[in-house]
PDB file of C-alpha atoms in Angstrom:
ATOM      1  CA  UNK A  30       0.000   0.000   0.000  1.00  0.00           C
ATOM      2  CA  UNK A  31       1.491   3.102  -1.392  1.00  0.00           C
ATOM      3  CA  UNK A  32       2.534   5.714   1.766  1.00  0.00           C
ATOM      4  CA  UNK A  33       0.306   2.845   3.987  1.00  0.00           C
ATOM      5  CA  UNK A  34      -2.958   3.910   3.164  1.00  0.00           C
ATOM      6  CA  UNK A  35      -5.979   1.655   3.479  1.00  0.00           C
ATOM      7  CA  UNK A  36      -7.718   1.764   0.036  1.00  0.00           C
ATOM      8  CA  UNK A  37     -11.391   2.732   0.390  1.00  0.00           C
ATOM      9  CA  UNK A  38     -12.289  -0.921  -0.365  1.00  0.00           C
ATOM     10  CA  UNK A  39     -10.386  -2.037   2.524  1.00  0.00           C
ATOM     11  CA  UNK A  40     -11.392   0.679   5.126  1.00  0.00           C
ATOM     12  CA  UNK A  41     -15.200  -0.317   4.239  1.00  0.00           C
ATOM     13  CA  UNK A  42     -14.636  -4.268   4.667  1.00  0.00           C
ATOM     14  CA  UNK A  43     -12.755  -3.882   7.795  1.00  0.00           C
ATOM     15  CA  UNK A  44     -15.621  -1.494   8.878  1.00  0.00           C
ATOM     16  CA  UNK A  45     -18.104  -4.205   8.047  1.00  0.00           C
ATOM     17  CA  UNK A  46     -16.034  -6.959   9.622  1.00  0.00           C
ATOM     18  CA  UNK A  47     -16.081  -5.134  12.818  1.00  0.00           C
ATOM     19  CA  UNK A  48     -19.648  -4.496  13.027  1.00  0.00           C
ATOM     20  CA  UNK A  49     -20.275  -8.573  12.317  1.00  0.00           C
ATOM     21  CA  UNK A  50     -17.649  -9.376  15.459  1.00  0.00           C
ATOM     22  CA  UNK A  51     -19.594  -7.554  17.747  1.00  0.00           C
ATOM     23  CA  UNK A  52     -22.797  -8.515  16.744  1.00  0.00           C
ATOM     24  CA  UNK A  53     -21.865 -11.921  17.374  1.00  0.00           C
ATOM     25  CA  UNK A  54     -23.912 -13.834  20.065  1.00  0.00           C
ATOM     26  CA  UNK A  55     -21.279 -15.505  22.096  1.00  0.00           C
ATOM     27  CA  UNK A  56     -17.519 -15.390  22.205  1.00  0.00           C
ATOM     28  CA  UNK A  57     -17.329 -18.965  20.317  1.00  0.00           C
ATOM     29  CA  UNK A  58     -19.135 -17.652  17.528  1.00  0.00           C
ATOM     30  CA  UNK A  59     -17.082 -13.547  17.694  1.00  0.00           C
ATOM     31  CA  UNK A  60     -13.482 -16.191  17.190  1.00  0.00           C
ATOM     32  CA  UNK A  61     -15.080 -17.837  14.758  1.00  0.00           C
ATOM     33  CA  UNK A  62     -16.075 -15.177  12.476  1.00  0.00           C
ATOM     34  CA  UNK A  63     -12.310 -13.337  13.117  1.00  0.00           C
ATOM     35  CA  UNK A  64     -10.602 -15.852  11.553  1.00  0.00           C
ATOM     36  CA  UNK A  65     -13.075 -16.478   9.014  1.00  0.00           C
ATOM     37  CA  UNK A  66     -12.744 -13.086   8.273  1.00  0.00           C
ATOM     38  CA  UNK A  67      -8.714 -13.101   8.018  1.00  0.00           C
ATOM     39  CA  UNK A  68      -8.660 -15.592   4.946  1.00  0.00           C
ATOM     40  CA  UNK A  69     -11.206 -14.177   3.013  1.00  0.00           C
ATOM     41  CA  UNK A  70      -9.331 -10.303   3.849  1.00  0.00           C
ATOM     42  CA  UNK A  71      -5.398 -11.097   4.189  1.00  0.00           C
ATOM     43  CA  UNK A  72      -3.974 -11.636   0.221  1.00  0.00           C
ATOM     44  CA  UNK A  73      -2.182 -14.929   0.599  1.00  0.00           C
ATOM     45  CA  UNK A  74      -4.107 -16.282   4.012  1.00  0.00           C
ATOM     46  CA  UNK A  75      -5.242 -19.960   3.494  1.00  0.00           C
ATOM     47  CA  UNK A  76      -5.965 -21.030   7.094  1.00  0.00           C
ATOM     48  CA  UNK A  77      -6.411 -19.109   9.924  1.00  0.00           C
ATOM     49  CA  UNK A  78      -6.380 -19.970  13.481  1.00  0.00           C
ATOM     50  CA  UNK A  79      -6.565 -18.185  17.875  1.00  0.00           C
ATOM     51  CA  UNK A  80      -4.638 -19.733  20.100  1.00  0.00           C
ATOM     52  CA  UNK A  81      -3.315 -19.463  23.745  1.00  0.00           C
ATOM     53  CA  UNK A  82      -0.994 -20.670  26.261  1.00  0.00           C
ATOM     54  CA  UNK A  83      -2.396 -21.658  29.286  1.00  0.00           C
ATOM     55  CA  UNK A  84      -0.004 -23.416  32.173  1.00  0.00           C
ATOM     56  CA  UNK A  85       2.637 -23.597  29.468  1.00  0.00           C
ATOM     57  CA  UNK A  86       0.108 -25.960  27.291  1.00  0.00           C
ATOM     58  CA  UNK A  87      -1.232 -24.610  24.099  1.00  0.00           C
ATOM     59  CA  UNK A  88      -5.047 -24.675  23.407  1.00  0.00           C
ATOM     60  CA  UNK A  89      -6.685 -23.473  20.288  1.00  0.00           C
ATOM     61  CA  UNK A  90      -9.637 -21.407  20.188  1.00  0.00           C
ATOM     62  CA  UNK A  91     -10.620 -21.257  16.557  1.00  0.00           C
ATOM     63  CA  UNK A  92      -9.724 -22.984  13.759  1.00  0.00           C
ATOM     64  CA  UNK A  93     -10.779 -22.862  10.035  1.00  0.00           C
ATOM     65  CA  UNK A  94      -8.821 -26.351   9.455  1.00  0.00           C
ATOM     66  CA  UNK A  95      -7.280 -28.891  10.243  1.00  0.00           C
ATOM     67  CA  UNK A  96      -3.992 -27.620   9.383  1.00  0.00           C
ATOM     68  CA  UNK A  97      -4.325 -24.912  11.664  1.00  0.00           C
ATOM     69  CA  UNK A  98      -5.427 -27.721  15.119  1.00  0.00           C
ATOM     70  CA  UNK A  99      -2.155 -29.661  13.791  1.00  0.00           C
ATOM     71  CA  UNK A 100      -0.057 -27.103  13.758  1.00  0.00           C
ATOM     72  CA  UNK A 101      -1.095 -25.762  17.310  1.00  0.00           C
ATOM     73  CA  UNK A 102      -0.969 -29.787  18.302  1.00  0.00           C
ATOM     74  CA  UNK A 103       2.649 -30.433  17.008  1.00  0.00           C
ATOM     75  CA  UNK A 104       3.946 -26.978  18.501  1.00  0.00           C
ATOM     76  CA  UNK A 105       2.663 -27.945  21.887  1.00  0.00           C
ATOM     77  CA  UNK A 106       3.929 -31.157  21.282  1.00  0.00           C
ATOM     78  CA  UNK A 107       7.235 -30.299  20.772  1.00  0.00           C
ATOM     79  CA  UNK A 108       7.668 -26.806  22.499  1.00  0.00           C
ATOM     80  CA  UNK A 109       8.694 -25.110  19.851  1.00  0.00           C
ATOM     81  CA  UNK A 110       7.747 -22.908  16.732  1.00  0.00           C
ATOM     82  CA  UNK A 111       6.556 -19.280  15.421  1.00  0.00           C
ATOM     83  CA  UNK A 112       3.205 -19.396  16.996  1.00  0.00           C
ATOM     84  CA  UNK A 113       4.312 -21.000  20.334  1.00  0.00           C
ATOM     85  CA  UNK A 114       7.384 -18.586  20.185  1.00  0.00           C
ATOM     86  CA  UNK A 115       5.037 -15.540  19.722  1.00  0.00           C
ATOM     87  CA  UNK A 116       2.569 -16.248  22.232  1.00  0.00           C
ATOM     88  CA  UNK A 117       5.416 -17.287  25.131  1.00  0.00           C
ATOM     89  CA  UNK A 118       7.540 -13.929  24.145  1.00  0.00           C
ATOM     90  CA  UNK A 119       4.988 -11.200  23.364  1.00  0.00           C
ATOM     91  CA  UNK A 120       6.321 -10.162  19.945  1.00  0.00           C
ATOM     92  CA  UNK A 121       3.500  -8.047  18.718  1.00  0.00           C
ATOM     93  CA  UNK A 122       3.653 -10.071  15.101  1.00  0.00           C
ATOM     94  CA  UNK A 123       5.876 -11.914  12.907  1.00  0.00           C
ATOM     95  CA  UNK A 124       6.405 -13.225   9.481  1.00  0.00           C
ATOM     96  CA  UNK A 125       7.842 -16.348   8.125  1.00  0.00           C
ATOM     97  CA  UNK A 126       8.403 -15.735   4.296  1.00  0.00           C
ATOM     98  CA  UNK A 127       9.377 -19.437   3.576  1.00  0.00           C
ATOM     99  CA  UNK A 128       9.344 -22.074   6.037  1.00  0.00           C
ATOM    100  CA  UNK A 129      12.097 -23.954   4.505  1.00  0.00           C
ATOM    101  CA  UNK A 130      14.528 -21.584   5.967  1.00  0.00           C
ATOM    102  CA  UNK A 131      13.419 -21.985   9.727  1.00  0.00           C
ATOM    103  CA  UNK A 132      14.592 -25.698  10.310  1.00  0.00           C
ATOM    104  CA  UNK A 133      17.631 -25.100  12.155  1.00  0.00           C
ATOM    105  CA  UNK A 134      15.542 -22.334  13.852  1.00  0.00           C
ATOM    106  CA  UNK A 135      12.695 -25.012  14.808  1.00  0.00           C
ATOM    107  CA  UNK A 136      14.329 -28.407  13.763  1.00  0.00           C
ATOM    108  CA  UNK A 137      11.388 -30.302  15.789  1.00  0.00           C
ATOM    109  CA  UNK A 138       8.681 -28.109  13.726  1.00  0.00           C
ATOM    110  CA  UNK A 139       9.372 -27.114  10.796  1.00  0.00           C
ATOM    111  CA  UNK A 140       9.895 -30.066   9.368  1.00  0.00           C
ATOM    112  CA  UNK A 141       6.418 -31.947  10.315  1.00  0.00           C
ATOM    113  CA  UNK A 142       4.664 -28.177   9.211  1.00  0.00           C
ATOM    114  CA  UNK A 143       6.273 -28.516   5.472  1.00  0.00           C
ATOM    115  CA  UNK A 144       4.925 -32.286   5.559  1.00  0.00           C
ATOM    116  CA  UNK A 145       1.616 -30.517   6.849  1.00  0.00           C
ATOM    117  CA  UNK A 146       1.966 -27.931   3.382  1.00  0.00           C
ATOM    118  CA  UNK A 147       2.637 -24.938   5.467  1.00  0.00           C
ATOM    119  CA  UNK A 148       5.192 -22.756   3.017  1.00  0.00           C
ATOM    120  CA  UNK A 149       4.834 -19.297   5.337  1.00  0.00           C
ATOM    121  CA  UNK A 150       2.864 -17.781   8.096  1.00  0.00           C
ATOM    122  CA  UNK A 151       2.065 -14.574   9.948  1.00  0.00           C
ATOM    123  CA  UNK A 152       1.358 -13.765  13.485  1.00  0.00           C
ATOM    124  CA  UNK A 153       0.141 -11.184  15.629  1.00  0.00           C
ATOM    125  CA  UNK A 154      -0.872 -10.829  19.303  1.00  0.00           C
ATOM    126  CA  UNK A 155      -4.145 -10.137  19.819  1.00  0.00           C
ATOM    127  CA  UNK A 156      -4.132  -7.677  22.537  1.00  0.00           C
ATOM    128  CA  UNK A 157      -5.602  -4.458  24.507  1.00  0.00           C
ATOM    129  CA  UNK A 158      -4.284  -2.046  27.113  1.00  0.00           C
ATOM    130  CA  UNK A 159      -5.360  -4.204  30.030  1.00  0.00           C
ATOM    131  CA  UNK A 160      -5.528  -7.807  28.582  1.00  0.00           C
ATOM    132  CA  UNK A 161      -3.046 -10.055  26.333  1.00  0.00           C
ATOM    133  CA  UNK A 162      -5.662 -12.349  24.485  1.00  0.00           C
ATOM    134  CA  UNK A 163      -3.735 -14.720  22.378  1.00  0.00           C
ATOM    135  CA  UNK A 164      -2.281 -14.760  19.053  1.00  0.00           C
ATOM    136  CA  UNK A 165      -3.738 -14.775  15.739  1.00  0.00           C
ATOM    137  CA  UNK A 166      -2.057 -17.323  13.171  1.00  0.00           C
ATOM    138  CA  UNK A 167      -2.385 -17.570   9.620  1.00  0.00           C
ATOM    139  CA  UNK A 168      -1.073 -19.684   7.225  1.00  0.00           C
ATOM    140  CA  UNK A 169      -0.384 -20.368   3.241  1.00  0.00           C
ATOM    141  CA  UNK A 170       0.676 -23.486   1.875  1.00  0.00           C
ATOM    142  CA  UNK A 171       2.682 -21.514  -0.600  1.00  0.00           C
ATOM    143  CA  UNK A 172       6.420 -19.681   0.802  1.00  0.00           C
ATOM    144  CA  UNK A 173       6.423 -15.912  -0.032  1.00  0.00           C
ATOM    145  CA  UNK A 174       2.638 -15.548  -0.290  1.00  0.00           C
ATOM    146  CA  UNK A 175       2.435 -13.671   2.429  1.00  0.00           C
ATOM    147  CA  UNK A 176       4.030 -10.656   1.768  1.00  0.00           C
ATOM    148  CA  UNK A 177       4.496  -7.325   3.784  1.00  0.00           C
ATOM    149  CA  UNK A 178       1.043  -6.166   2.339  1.00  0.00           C
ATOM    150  CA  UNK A 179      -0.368  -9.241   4.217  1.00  0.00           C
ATOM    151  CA  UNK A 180       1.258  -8.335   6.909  1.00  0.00           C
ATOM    152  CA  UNK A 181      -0.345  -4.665   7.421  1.00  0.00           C
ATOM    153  CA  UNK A 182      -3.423  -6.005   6.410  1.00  0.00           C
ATOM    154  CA  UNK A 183      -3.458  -8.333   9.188  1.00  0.00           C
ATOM    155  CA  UNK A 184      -2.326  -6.150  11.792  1.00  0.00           C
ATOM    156  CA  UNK A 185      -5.466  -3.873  11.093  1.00  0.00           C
ATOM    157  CA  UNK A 186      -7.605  -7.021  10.910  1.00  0.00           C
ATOM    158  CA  UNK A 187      -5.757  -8.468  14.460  1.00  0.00           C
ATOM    159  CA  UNK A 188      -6.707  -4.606  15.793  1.00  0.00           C
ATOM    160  CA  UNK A 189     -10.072  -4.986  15.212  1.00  0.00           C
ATOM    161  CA  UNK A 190     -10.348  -8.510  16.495  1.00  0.00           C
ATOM    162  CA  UNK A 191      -8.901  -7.990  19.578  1.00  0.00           C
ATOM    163  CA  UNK A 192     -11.492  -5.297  20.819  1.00  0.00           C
ATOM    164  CA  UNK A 193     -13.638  -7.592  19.497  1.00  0.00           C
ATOM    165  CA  UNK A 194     -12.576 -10.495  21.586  1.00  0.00           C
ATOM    166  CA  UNK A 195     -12.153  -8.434  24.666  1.00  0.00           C
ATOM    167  CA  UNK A 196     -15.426  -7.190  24.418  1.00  0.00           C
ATOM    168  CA  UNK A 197     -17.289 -10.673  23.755  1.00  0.00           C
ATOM    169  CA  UNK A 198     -14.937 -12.357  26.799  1.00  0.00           C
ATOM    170  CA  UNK A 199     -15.962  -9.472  29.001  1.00  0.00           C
ATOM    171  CA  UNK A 200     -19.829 -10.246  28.162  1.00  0.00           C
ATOM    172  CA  UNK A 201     -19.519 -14.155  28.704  1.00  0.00           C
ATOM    173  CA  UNK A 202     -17.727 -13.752  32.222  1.00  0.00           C
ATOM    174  CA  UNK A 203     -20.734 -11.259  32.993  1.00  0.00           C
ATOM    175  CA  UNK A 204     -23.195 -13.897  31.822  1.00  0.00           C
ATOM    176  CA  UNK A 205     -21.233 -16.363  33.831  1.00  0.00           C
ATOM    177  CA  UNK A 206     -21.094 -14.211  37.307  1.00  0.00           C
ATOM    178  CA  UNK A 207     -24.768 -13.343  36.775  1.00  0.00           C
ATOM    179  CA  UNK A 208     -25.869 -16.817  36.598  1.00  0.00           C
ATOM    180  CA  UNK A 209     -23.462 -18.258  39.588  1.00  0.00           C
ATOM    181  CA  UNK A 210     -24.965 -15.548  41.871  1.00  0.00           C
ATOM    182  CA  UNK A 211     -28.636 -16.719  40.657  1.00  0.00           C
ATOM    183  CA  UNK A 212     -27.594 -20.254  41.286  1.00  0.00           C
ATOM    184  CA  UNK A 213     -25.878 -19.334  44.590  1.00  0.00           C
ATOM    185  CA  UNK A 214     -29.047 -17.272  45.753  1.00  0.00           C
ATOM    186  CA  UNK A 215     -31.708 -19.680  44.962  1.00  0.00           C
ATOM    187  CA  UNK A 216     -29.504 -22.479  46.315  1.00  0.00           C
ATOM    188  CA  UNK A 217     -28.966 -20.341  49.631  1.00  0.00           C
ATOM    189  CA  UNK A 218     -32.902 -19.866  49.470  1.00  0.00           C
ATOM    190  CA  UNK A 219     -33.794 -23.396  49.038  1.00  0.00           C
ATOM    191  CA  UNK A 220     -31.525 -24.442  52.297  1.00  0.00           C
ATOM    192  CA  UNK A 221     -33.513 -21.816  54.901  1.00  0.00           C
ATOM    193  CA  UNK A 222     -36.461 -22.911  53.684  1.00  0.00           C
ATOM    194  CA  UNK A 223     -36.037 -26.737  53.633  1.00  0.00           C
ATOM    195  CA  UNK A 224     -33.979 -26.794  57.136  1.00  0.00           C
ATOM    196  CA  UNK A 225     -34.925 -24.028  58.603  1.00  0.00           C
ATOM    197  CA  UNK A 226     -31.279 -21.663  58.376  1.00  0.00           C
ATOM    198  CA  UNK A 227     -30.334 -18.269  58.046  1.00  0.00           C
ATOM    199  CA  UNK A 228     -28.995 -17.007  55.132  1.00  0.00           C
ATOM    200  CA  UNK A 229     -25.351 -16.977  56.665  1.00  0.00           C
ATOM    201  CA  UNK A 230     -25.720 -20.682  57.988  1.00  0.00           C
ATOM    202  CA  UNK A 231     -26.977 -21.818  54.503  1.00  0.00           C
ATOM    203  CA  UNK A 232     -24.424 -19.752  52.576  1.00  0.00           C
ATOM    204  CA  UNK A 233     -21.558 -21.095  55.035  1.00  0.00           C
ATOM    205  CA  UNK A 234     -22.829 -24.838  54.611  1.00  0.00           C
ATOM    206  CA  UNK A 235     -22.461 -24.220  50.891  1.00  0.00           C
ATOM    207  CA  UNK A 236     -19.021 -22.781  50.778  1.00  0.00           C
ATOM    208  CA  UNK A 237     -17.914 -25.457  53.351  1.00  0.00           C
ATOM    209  CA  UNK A 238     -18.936 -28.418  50.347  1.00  0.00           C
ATOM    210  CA  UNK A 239     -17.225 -26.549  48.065  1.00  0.00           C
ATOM    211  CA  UNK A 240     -13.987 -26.260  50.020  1.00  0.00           C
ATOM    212  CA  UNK A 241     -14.713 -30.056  51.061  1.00  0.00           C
ATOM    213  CA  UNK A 242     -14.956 -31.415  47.751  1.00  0.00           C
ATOM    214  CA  UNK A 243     -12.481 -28.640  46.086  1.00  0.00           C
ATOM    215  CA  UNK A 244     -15.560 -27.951  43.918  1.00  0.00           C
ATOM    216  CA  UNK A 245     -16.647 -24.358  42.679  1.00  0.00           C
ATOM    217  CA  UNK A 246     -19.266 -22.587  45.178  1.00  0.00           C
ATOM    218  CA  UNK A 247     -21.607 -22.440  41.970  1.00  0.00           C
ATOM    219  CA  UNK A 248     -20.954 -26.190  41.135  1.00  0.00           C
ATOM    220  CA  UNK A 249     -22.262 -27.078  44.426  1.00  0.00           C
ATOM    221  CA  UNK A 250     -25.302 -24.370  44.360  1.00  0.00           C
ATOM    222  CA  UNK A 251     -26.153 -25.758  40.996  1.00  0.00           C
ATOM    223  CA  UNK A 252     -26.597 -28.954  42.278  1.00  0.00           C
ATOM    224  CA  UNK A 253     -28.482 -28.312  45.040  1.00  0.00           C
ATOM    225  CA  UNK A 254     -31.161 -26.343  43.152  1.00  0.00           C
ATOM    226  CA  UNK A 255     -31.498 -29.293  40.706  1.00  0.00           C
ATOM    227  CA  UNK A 256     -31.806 -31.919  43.626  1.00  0.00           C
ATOM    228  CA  UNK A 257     -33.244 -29.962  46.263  1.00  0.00           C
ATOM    229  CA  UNK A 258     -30.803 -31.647  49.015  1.00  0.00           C
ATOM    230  CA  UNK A 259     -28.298 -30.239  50.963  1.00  0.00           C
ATOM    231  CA  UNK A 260     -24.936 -30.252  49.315  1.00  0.00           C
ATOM    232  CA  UNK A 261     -23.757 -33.097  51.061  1.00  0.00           C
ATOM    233  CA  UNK A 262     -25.535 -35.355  49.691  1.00  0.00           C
ATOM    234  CA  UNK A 263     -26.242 -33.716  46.593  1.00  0.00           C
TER     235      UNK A 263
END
């Protein structure tokens, strides 16, 4: 892009891509849709894929293939490799032009990802001023397709996907806390009135299961509104 500019066509699908993330109805379905939307808008982009580190394991979050989940797999199998690399460091992006060239760099990757037909990749973190989200992969079974333009491209598509995610992930952990403290309130409810205890003696019997069992407060509550029984024998 000459002097960087986004080209009107560009500006107006990123626009449009933005408005479909956040009308999306759960965070599944916002990941989904972003890397969806990075093949059919990133020149060169085959597959596309979210993943994360969690405990030092990797875990996908979207896929649009299979070649993205094996990738993820064999990187987490083996500890090594641009995505894995990206995520652990916290390199904004990166691009592998061919992967040919990277097999001293990842000798325990790169060889099972050109057997896979991954020729180059790109990478970016998906991130916001409070929260680091993941990283957004994609791939192209040819080296050198993607090119620097992919690369800009993505990094404005990786900007928009990351308010995105942030904003769905903040909705589904509201959902979540609303329904635990419905759960936990009936449950607390259904205790005074079935053995006759205060709210604090019904609330402290449930936290004392949970701690018992090492099960979640609204694990337990959940249970005892489908039962009915106290938690320990629910």
């Amino acid at each position: 892009m000459a002097n960087d500019e986004v080209p009107a066509e560009l500006a107006t699908a990123l626009a449009q891509m933005a408005r479909d993330l956040l009308a999306q109805d759960s965070l599944q379905q916002t990941l989904d849709r972003i890397v969806r939307h990075a093949v059919h808008l990133v020149q060169g982009c085959e597959s596309a894929g979210i993943m994360i580190l969690h405990g030092g394991r990797v875990r996908t979050l979207a896929a649009t293939d299979d070649v993205v989940l094996t990738s993820d797999r064999i990187q987490g199998e083996v500890g090594q490799g641009p995505c894995f690399d990206a995520v652990r460091t916290g390199a904004e992006s990166y691009r592998i032009e061919n992967l040919n060239d990277q097999v001293e760099r990842w000798p325990r990757y790169a060889p099972r990802a050109r057997e896979l037909g991954i020729g180059s990749m790109l990478g970016f973190k998906l991130f916001t001023e409070e929260q680091n989200l993941g990283a957004l992969d994609l791939y192209s079974s040819r080296p050198g397709a993607l090119t620097e333009h992919s690369e800009r491209i993505g990094w404005l598509l990786a900007s928009h996907a990351a308010v995105a995610f942030a904003s769905a992930r903040a909705d589904a952990d509201l959902h979540v806390a609303i329904s635990s403290r419905q759960d936990i309130g009936m449950a607390v409810g259904i205790l005074m009135e079935r053995h006759k205890l205060s709210a604090d003696q019904a609330f402290a019997m449930l936290s004392q299961a949970s701690q018992r069992r090492n099960v979640k407060l609204r694990e337990i509550a959940r249970r005892v509104v489908e039962t009915g029984e106290a938690p320990q024998q629910a």
